[in-house]
Amino acid sequence: VLHIREGKVIEELISLTEEEKNINVLVLAANIDEKGPGPIISSLVSKEYSQLRIPVMIVPGNFSKDHISLIT
């Protein structure tokens, strides 16, 4: 399923997880370089995490879809 939204990324992500009750876990891929995990992950784990109703799984950015499917 693909969802396309306009607006501030974190606000739209939180809204999407609230509206779509069939989303059970949020899987985010982190950057695998020295720049850090990325703006979405940094923002979620520092401020907005408590607003989510679902668990968040952070995986390395080089994981394949198949690998993610095995662990979710």
JSON list of C-alpha atoms in Angstrom, two decimals:
[
{"chain": "A", "resi": 1, "resn": "VAL", "atom": "CA", "xyz": [0.00, 0.00, 0.00]},
{"chain": "A", "resi": 2, "resn": "LEU", "atom": "CA", "xyz": [1.33, 3.42, -0.92]},
{"chain": "A", "resi": 3, "resn": "HIS", "atom": "CA", "xyz": [0.16, 6.58, 0.81]},
{"chain": "A", "resi": 4, "resn": "ILE", "atom": "CA", "xyz": [0.98, 10.01, -0.58]},
{"chain": "A", "resi": 5, "resn": "ARG", "atom": "CA", "xyz": [0.44, 13.00, 1.68]},
{"chain": "A", "resi": 6, "resn": "GLU", "atom": "CA", "xyz": [1.27, 16.69, 1.61]},
{"chain": "A", "resi": 7, "resn": "GLY", "atom": "CA", "xyz": [2.38, 18.68, 4.62]},
{"chain": "A", "resi": 8, "resn": "LYS", "atom": "CA", "xyz": [4.95, 18.44, 7.37]},
{"chain": "A", "resi": 9, "resn": "VAL", "atom": "CA", "xyz": [6.38, 14.95, 7.31]},
{"chain": "A", "resi": 10, "resn": "ILE", "atom": "CA", "xyz": [6.11, 14.12, 11.02]},
{"chain": "A", "resi": 11, "resn": "GLU", "atom": "CA", "xyz": [2.59, 15.55, 11.37]},
{"chain": "A", "resi": 12, "resn": "GLU", "atom": "CA", "xyz": [1.39, 13.62, 8.31]},
{"chain": "A", "resi": 13, "resn": "LEU", "atom": "CA", "xyz": [3.04, 10.42, 9.50]},
{"chain": "A", "resi": 14, "resn": "ILE", "atom": "CA", "xyz": [1.34, 10.66, 12.88]},
{"chain": "A", "resi": 15, "resn": "SER", "atom": "CA", "xyz": [-2.01, 11.49, 11.20]},
{"chain": "A", "resi": 16, "resn": "LEU", "atom": "CA", "xyz": [-1.66, 8.54, 8.84]},
{"chain": "A", "resi": 17, "resn": "THR", "atom": "CA", "xyz": [-1.04, 6.08, 11.67]},
{"chain": "A", "resi": 18, "resn": "GLU", "atom": "CA", "xyz": [-4.06, 7.47, 13.52]},
{"chain": "A", "resi": 19, "resn": "GLU", "atom": "CA", "xyz": [-6.35, 7.24, 10.47]},
{"chain": "A", "resi": 20, "resn": "GLU", "atom": "CA", "xyz": [-5.22, 3.85, 9.18]},
{"chain": "A", "resi": 21, "resn": "LYS", "atom": "CA", "xyz": [-5.98, 1.45, 12.02]},
{"chain": "A", "resi": 22, "resn": "ASN", "atom": "CA", "xyz": [-4.56, -1.49, 10.04]},
{"chain": "A", "resi": 23, "resn": "ILE", "atom": "CA", "xyz": [-1.00, -0.09, 10.39]},
{"chain": "A", "resi": 24, "resn": "ASN", "atom": "CA", "xyz": [0.49, -2.13, 13.26]},
{"chain": "A", "resi": 25, "resn": "VAL", "atom": "CA", "xyz": [4.14, -1.10, 13.18]},
{"chain": "A", "resi": 26, "resn": "LEU", "atom": "CA", "xyz": [6.14, 1.71, 11.61]},
{"chain": "A", "resi": 27, "resn": "VAL", "atom": "CA", "xyz": [9.37, 0.50, 10.01]},
{"chain": "A", "resi": 28, "resn": "LEU", "atom": "CA", "xyz": [11.90, 3.23, 9.26]},
{"chain": "A", "resi": 29, "resn": "ALA", "atom": "CA", "xyz": [15.25, 2.75, 7.54]},
{"chain": "A", "resi": 30, "resn": "ALA", "atom": "CA", "xyz": [18.11, 4.72, 9.08]},
{"chain": "A", "resi": 31, "resn": "ASN", "atom": "CA", "xyz": [20.96, 6.25, 7.10]},
{"chain": "A", "resi": 32, "resn": "ILE", "atom": "CA", "xyz": [23.99, 4.04, 7.22]},
{"chain": "A", "resi": 33, "resn": "ASP", "atom": "CA", "xyz": [26.54, 6.84, 6.95]},
{"chain": "A", "resi": 34, "resn": "GLU", "atom": "CA", "xyz": [28.03, 9.30, 9.41]},
{"chain": "A", "resi": 35, "resn": "LYS", "atom": "CA", "xyz": [25.29, 11.90, 8.88]},
{"chain": "A", "resi": 36, "resn": "GLY", "atom": "CA", "xyz": [23.07, 10.28, 11.49]},
{"chain": "A", "resi": 37, "resn": "PRO", "atom": "CA", "xyz": [19.83, 8.32, 11.22]},
{"chain": "A", "resi": 38, "resn": "GLY", "atom": "CA", "xyz": [17.93, 10.95, 9.20]},
{"chain": "A", "resi": 39, "resn": "PRO", "atom": "CA", "xyz": [15.51, 13.76, 10.03]},
{"chain": "A", "resi": 40, "resn": "ILE", "atom": "CA", "xyz": [12.38, 11.64, 10.45]},
{"chain": "A", "resi": 41, "resn": "ILE", "atom": "CA", "xyz": [13.99, 9.20, 12.86]},
{"chain": "A", "resi": 42, "resn": "SER", "atom": "CA", "xyz": [15.77, 11.97, 14.77]},
{"chain": "A", "resi": 43, "resn": "SER", "atom": "CA", "xyz": [12.54, 13.91, 15.19]},
{"chain": "A", "resi": 44, "resn": "LEU", "atom": "CA", "xyz": [10.46, 10.89, 16.19]},
{"chain": "A", "resi": 45, "resn": "VAL", "atom": "CA", "xyz": [12.85, 9.61, 18.82]},
{"chain": "A", "resi": 46, "resn": "SER", "atom": "CA", "xyz": [13.42, 13.01, 20.35]},
{"chain": "A", "resi": 47, "resn": "LYS", "atom": "CA", "xyz": [9.99, 14.70, 20.43]},
{"chain": "A", "resi": 48, "resn": "GLU", "atom": "CA", "xyz": [7.05, 13.12, 18.68]},
{"chain": "A", "resi": 49, "resn": "TYR", "atom": "CA", "xyz": [7.48, 9.47, 19.64]},
{"chain": "A", "resi": 50, "resn": "SER", "atom": "CA", "xyz": [4.92, 9.64, 22.42]},
{"chain": "A", "resi": 51, "resn": "GLN", "atom": "CA", "xyz": [2.23, 10.71, 19.92]},
{"chain": "A", "resi": 52, "resn": "LEU", "atom": "CA", "xyz": [2.36, 7.42, 18.02]},
{"chain": "A", "resi": 53, "resn": "ARG", "atom": "CA", "xyz": [-0.10, 4.65, 18.85]},
{"chain": "A", "resi": 54, "resn": "ILE", "atom": "CA", "xyz": [2.10, 1.96, 17.30]},
{"chain": "A", "resi": 55, "resn": "PRO", "atom": "CA", "xyz": [5.64, 0.67, 17.87]},
{"chain": "A", "resi": 56, "resn": "VAL", "atom": "CA", "xyz": [8.47, 1.98, 15.71]},
{"chain": "A", "resi": 57, "resn": "MET", "atom": "CA", "xyz": [11.13, -0.35, 14.32]},
{"chain": "A", "resi": 58, "resn": "ILE", "atom": "CA", "xyz": [14.34, 1.25, 13.06]},
{"chain": "A", "resi": 59, "resn": "VAL", "atom": "CA", "xyz": [16.39, -0.88, 10.68]},
{"chain": "A", "resi": 60, "resn": "PRO", "atom": "CA", "xyz": [19.64, -0.19, 8.84]},
{"chain": "A", "resi": 61, "resn": "GLY", "atom": "CA", "xyz": [19.05, 1.53, 5.52]},
{"chain": "A", "resi": 62, "resn": "ASN", "atom": "CA", "xyz": [20.70, -1.30, 3.60]},
{"chain": "A", "resi": 63, "resn": "PHE", "atom": "CA", "xyz": [18.11, -3.93, 4.61]},
{"chain": "A", "resi": 64, "resn": "SER", "atom": "CA", "xyz": [16.18, -5.41, 1.69]},
{"chain": "A", "resi": 65, "resn": "LYS", "atom": "CA", "xyz": [12.37, -5.59, 1.62]},
{"chain": "A", "resi": 66, "resn": "ASP", "atom": "CA", "xyz": [12.70, -9.35, 2.07]},
{"chain": "A", "resi": 67, "resn": "HIS", "atom": "CA", "xyz": [14.85, -8.95, 5.16]},
{"chain": "A", "resi": 68, "resn": "ILE", "atom": "CA", "xyz": [12.38, -6.44, 6.66]},
{"chain": "A", "resi": 69, "resn": "SER", "atom": "CA", "xyz": [9.49, -8.83, 5.91]},
{"chain": "A", "resi": 70, "resn": "LEU", "atom": "CA", "xyz": [11.26, -11.56, 7.85]},
{"chain": "A", "resi": 71, "resn": "ILE", "atom": "CA", "xyz": [11.53, -9.49, 11.02]},
{"chain": "A", "resi": 72, "resn": "THR", "atom": "CA", "xyz": [8.16, -7.72, 11.02]}
]
